[in-house]
Coordinates of C-alpha atoms and ligand atoms in Angstrom, one line a residue:
M1 CA 77.1 -110.6 -142.3
T2 CA 78.7 -110.7 -145.2
L3 CA 77.8 -111.0 -148.4
P4 CA 80.1 -113.4 -150.9
D5 CA 82.2 -111.3 -152.9
P6 CA 81.1 -112.6 -156.1
I7 CA 77.6 -111.7 -155.7
L8 CA 78.1 -107.8 -154.8
S9 CA 80.4 -108.1 -157.8
Y10 CA 77.6 -109.3 -159.9
L11 CA 75.2 -106.9 -158.9
K12 CA 77.5 -103.9 -159.0
E13 CA 78.6 -104.5 -162.8
K14 CA 75.3 -106.1 -164.1
H15 CA 72.8 -104.3 -162.4
Q16 CA 74.6 -101.1 -161.3
I17 CA 73.3 -102.0 -157.6
S18 CA 75.4 -101.5 -154.8
V19 CA 74.8 -103.4 -151.7
K20 CA 74.5 -102.0 -148.1
N21 CA 73.4 -102.0 -144.2
V22 CA 73.3 -106.5 -144.8
K23 CA 71.4 -107.7 -141.8
A24 CA 70.8 -111.2 -141.4
V25 CA 67.3 -113.2 -142.1
S26 CA 66.4 -116.3 -140.3
G27 CA 63.8 -118.8 -141.1
G28 CA 64.9 -120.0 -144.0
S29 CA 65.6 -123.6 -144.1
I30 CA 67.7 -124.1 -147.2
N31 CA 69.2 -120.4 -148.2
Q32 CA 71.1 -118.0 -146.4
A33 CA 69.2 -114.8 -146.6
A34 CA 69.6 -110.9 -145.6
R35 CA 68.3 -107.4 -145.8
V36 CA 69.7 -104.9 -147.6
T37 CA 69.7 -101.6 -148.5
A38 CA 70.3 -100.8 -152.1
N39 CA 70.1 -98.2 -154.5
G40 CA 67.9 -96.6 -151.5
Q41 CA 65.5 -99.4 -151.7
E42 CA 65.0 -101.9 -149.0
L43 CA 65.6 -105.4 -151.1
F44 CA 65.8 -109.1 -149.7
L45 CA 68.7 -111.3 -151.1
K46 CA 68.9 -114.9 -150.4
W47 CA 71.2 -117.0 -152.0
N48 CA 73.2 -120.7 -151.9
E49 CA 77.1 -121.2 -152.5
T50 CA 76.5 -125.5 -152.7
A51 CA 72.3 -125.7 -154.6
P52 CA 71.7 -126.7 -158.0
K53 CA 72.4 -123.5 -160.2
D54 CA 68.9 -123.2 -161.4
M55 CA 67.4 -123.3 -158.3
F56 CA 66.6 -119.7 -158.2
D57 CA 65.7 -119.7 -162.1
K58 CA 62.6 -121.7 -160.9
E59 CA 61.7 -120.5 -158.1
V60 CA 61.6 -116.8 -160.2
K61 CA 59.6 -118.6 -163.1
G62 CA 57.2 -120.4 -160.0
L63 CA 57.0 -116.5 -158.8
E64 CA 56.2 -115.6 -162.3
L65 CA 53.3 -118.1 -162.4
L66 CA 51.7 -117.0 -159.2
R67 CA 51.7 -113.4 -160.4
E68 CA 49.8 -114.0 -163.4
A69 CA 47.3 -115.9 -161.9
E70 CA 46.2 -112.4 -160.6
T71 CA 44.6 -113.5 -157.2
G72 CA 45.1 -110.6 -154.9
L73 CA 48.3 -112.9 -153.3
V74 CA 51.5 -110.4 -153.1
I75 CA 54.1 -111.8 -154.6
P76 CA 57.6 -109.9 -153.9
E77 CA 58.9 -108.4 -157.2
V78 CA 62.1 -110.0 -158.6
I79 CA 64.9 -107.4 -158.8
A80 CA 67.7 -109.8 -159.9
Y81 CA 69.1 -113.0 -160.3
N82 CA 71.8 -114.9 -161.9
P83 CA 71.4 -117.2 -165.1
E84 CA 72.5 -120.9 -164.5
E85 CA 75.4 -121.0 -166.7
D86 CA 76.8 -117.8 -164.8
D87 CA 79.7 -118.5 -162.1
T88 CA 78.6 -116.8 -159.4
P89 CA 77.0 -118.4 -156.3
G90 CA 73.1 -118.7 -157.1
F91 CA 71.6 -115.8 -155.7
L92 CA 68.1 -114.0 -155.9
L93 CA 67.2 -110.2 -154.9
M94 CA 63.7 -109.2 -155.1
E95 CA 62.2 -106.5 -153.0
Y96 CA 62.1 -106.7 -149.0
I97 CA 58.3 -106.8 -147.6
E98 CA 57.9 -106.1 -143.9
P99 CA 56.2 -109.1 -141.9
Y100 CA 53.1 -108.1 -140.3
R101 CA 50.6 -110.0 -138.2
G102 CA 47.7 -110.9 -139.8
D103 CA 44.1 -110.8 -138.2
G104 CA 40.8 -113.1 -139.2
E105 CA 40.0 -110.6 -141.9
A106 CA 43.7 -111.6 -143.6
S107 CA 43.4 -114.9 -143.0
R108 CA 39.9 -115.2 -144.9
S109 CA 41.0 -113.0 -147.8
F110 CA 44.2 -115.4 -148.0
G111 CA 41.6 -118.6 -148.1
K112 CA 39.7 -117.0 -150.7
Q113 CA 42.7 -116.2 -152.6
L114 CA 44.0 -119.3 -152.3
A115 CA 40.8 -121.0 -154.1
R116 CA 41.3 -118.5 -156.5
L117 CA 45.0 -119.8 -157.3
H118 CA 43.1 -123.4 -157.4
S119 CA 40.5 -122.1 -159.7
H120 CA 43.4 -121.6 -162.2
T121 CA 43.7 -125.1 -164.4
G122 CA 45.8 -126.6 -166.7
T123 CA 45.2 -129.4 -169.3
F124 CA 47.6 -131.7 -167.6
F125 CA 48.7 -132.2 -163.7
G126 CA 52.4 -131.5 -164.1
L127 CA 54.0 -128.4 -165.2
D128 CA 56.3 -127.6 -168.7
H129 CA 59.2 -127.5 -166.4
D130 CA 60.9 -129.4 -163.5
N131 CA 61.5 -127.2 -160.4
Y132 CA 62.7 -128.0 -156.7
I133 CA 61.3 -128.4 -153.6
G134 CA 63.4 -127.1 -151.2
R135 CA 66.7 -128.3 -152.7
L136 CA 65.7 -131.6 -154.3
P137 CA 64.4 -132.0 -157.2
Q138 CA 60.9 -132.1 -158.0
S139 CA 59.7 -134.2 -161.2
N140 CA 57.0 -132.2 -162.8
K141 CA 55.9 -134.5 -166.3
S142 CA 52.7 -134.4 -167.5
H143 CA 50.0 -136.8 -166.4
S144 CA 46.2 -136.9 -167.5
S145 CA 45.8 -138.5 -163.9
W146 CA 46.2 -137.2 -160.7
T147 CA 46.7 -140.6 -158.8
S148 CA 49.4 -141.2 -161.7
F149 CA 51.1 -138.1 -161.1
F150 CA 50.9 -138.7 -157.5
I151 CA 52.5 -142.2 -157.3
H152 CA 55.1 -141.5 -160.3
E153 CA 56.0 -137.7 -159.6
R154 CA 55.6 -137.3 -156.4
I155 CA 56.0 -140.4 -154.1
E156 CA 57.8 -143.2 -155.7
P157 CA 61.2 -140.8 -156.6
Q158 CA 61.6 -139.4 -152.9
L159 CA 60.8 -143.3 -151.5
E160 CA 63.9 -144.0 -154.1
Q161 CA 66.0 -141.3 -152.8
A162 CA 64.9 -142.6 -148.7
F163 CA 66.0 -146.1 -150.1
L164 CA 69.2 -145.3 -151.8
K165 CA 70.4 -143.2 -148.6
G166 CA 69.1 -146.0 -146.5
T167 CA 66.9 -143.3 -144.2
L168 CA 64.2 -146.1 -145.5
Q169 CA 63.8 -149.9 -146.0
R170 CA 62.9 -150.9 -149.2
S171 CA 60.9 -153.4 -147.4
L172 CA 58.3 -150.5 -146.9
L173 CA 57.7 -151.2 -150.8
A174 CA 54.8 -153.2 -150.2
N175 CA 52.9 -151.3 -147.9
W176 CA 53.5 -148.8 -150.3
S177 CA 51.8 -150.8 -153.5
R178 CA 48.9 -151.7 -151.6
L179 CA 48.1 -148.3 -150.5
A180 CA 49.5 -147.0 -154.2
G181 CA 46.6 -149.4 -156.0
R182 CA 43.7 -148.1 -153.8
L183 CA 44.6 -144.5 -154.4
E184 CA 42.3 -144.2 -157.7
D185 CA 39.3 -145.1 -155.4
I186 CA 40.7 -142.5 -152.3
F187 CA 41.4 -139.3 -154.3
P188 CA 38.1 -137.5 -155.5
D189 CA 38.5 -136.3 -159.2
S190 CA 40.1 -132.6 -159.5
K191 CA 40.9 -130.6 -162.6
P192 CA 44.9 -130.0 -162.5
S193 CA 44.6 -126.9 -160.4
L194 CA 47.4 -124.3 -159.8
L195 CA 49.1 -125.0 -156.6
H196 CA 51.9 -123.2 -154.4
G197 CA 53.4 -126.1 -154.2
D198 CA 55.4 -125.8 -150.9
L199 CA 52.6 -124.2 -148.5
W200 CA 53.5 -124.4 -145.2
G201 CA 53.7 -121.5 -142.3
G202 CA 56.9 -120.7 -143.3
N203 CA 56.3 -120.0 -146.8
Y204 CA 53.8 -117.3 -146.5
F205 CA 53.2 -114.2 -144.3
F206 CA 51.0 -111.1 -144.2
N207 CA 52.5 -107.5 -145.3
N208 CA 51.4 -104.3 -143.6
K209 CA 48.3 -104.0 -145.7
H210 CA 46.9 -107.3 -144.0
Q211 CA 47.5 -109.0 -147.6
A212 CA 49.0 -112.7 -147.6
V213 CA 52.1 -112.5 -149.3
L214 CA 53.7 -116.0 -150.8
I215 CA 57.2 -116.8 -151.3
D216 CA 59.4 -119.8 -151.8
P217 CA 56.6 -121.9 -154.4
A218 CA 57.3 -125.3 -155.6
V219 CA 54.8 -124.1 -158.3
Y220 CA 53.1 -127.1 -160.4
Y221 CA 49.4 -127.9 -161.6
G222 CA 47.9 -130.4 -158.8
H223 CA 45.3 -132.1 -157.0
P224 CA 44.1 -128.6 -154.6
E225 CA 43.2 -131.1 -151.6
M226 CA 47.2 -131.8 -152.0
E227 CA 48.0 -127.9 -151.0
L228 CA 45.7 -127.5 -148.5
S229 CA 46.9 -130.8 -146.8
F230 CA 50.6 -129.5 -146.6
T231 CA 49.3 -126.5 -144.9
K232 CA 48.8 -129.0 -142.1
M233 CA 51.9 -130.4 -142.0
F234 CA 53.1 -128.0 -139.1
G235 CA 50.3 -127.1 -137.0
G236 CA 48.1 -125.7 -139.6
F237 CA 46.5 -122.5 -140.6
S238 CA 43.5 -120.8 -139.1
N239 CA 39.9 -121.8 -138.9
D240 CA 39.1 -118.5 -141.0
F241 CA 41.4 -119.5 -143.3
Y242 CA 39.8 -122.8 -143.9
D243 CA 36.3 -121.4 -143.6
S244 CA 36.7 -118.8 -146.3
Y245 CA 38.6 -121.2 -148.7
A246 CA 35.5 -123.6 -148.5
F247 CA 33.1 -121.0 -148.7
E248 CA 34.6 -119.9 -152.2
S249 CA 35.4 -123.7 -153.0
P250 CA 33.6 -126.4 -151.3
L251 CA 35.8 -129.4 -150.3
D252 CA 34.7 -133.2 -151.1
A253 CA 33.6 -135.4 -148.2
G254 CA 36.2 -137.0 -146.6
F255 CA 38.8 -134.9 -146.8
S256 CA 40.6 -134.8 -143.4
D257 CA 40.8 -138.9 -143.7
R258 CA 43.1 -138.2 -146.7
V259 CA 45.5 -135.3 -145.7
E260 CA 48.2 -137.7 -144.2
I261 CA 48.1 -139.6 -147.5
Y262 CA 48.8 -136.4 -149.4
N263 CA 51.4 -135.4 -146.9
L264 CA 53.1 -138.6 -147.9
Y265 CA 54.8 -136.5 -150.1
P266 CA 56.1 -133.3 -147.7
L267 CA 56.7 -136.2 -145.3
L268 CA 59.4 -138.2 -147.3
V269 CA 61.0 -134.4 -149.1
H270 CA 61.9 -134.2 -145.0
V271 CA 63.2 -137.3 -144.3
N272 CA 65.3 -136.6 -147.9
L273 CA 66.4 -133.1 -146.8
F274 CA 66.4 -133.9 -143.0
G275 CA 66.3 -137.5 -142.2
G276 CA 66.0 -138.3 -138.1
H277 CA 62.1 -138.6 -136.8
Y278 CA 60.8 -137.7 -140.0
A279 CA 61.2 -141.2 -141.3
S280 CA 59.0 -142.8 -138.5
Q281 CA 56.4 -140.9 -139.2
A282 CA 56.4 -142.2 -142.7
I283 CA 56.7 -145.5 -142.1
S284 CA 54.0 -145.3 -139.5
I285 CA 51.3 -143.9 -142.0
L286 CA 52.7 -146.4 -144.6
N287 CA 52.3 -149.2 -142.0
R288 CA 48.5 -148.0 -141.8
Y289 CA 48.1 -149.2 -145.0
Ligands
ADP1 P1 64.5 -120.6 -147.7 O1 64.4 -120.7 -149.3 O2 66.2 -120.6 -147.1 O3 63.5 -121.9 -147.0 P2 62.9 -118.0 -147.8 O4 62.4 -117.8 -149.1 O5 61.4 -119.1 -147.2 O6 64.0 -119.1 -147.5 O7 63.0 -117.2 -147.0 C1 63.1 -117.0 -145.5 C2 62.9 -116.2 -144.5 O8 62.8 -115.0 -145.5 C3 61.4 -116.4 -144.9 O9 61.0 -117.4 -143.5 C4 60.6 -115.2 -144.5 O10 60.4 -114.7 -143.3 C5 61.7 -114.0 -145.1 N1 61.7 -113.7 -146.8 C6 61.7 -114.3 -147.5 N2 61.2 -113.5 -148.7 C7 61.1 -112.5 -148.2 C8 60.7 -110.9 -148.5 N3 60.5 -111.1 -149.7 N4 60.9 -109.9 -148.0 C9 60.8 -110.1 -146.4 N5 60.9 -111.3 -145.9 C10 61.2 -112.7 -146.7

């Protein structure tokens, strides 16, 4: 695998970093990625020649917010990335962390630490800047109500995109309006909690000390149930993880009935990123309301 020359030149000129031993890393859904050796260190490089220029800048900001929360979760150290105004293709160079299998104890620590992350609360639902989920823009305008944030910043922008692309029919709006009108009664109250924002199974792994490592965030202050639902999108995490989370931060009754409502968001994001069969899942959820 070869890296784009402008990235190699940028790293050499601006950071005196010479990259060697490039090995492709798979598993990402949006960017190209490689494990590299540079100045005697093992590093992880991801890049994208077509994505919006500020995508990695926002990823770095998200990683910083997660790190500042001091939960015990491991956040890879950022070594270099290029600013938005630079012409080089967007890239992010960070510490390489070798993935290991986690055991039950590792999952229990992860659950507890995620609950700790969620105990960091803000004044509003949202964030002081917009960011990305995958390569789709994610709007984080402030709302004092979770329901209003969920409707206006999460579901409606994605629905609108799907209507414009024709992957979903505008007639679904009637179902969505019915559901939207009931959400205030369906969602339990919560403070705005710091969320990773894109926590599915591909965005964490364990290191050789059995600590959970978080990558690829789409951070904002939201409802903790939104994050827990997201973890259940593709098969879910282990029972140890959920038990330990709930021990640290008990769940409101009826959470499992709400999961598919929260997951309309990642589902619609998938409709807009990948189309196809995700559309029928979104339609069937909306048809139930
Ligand atoms: P994408 O933005 O394309 O989804 P990711 O950030 O999820 O890419 O990274 C792709 C894969 O690379 C991940 O699934 C993970 O296995 C691996 N990875 C990500 N960051 C690191 C890292 N710092 N060290 C080692 N492996 C990593």
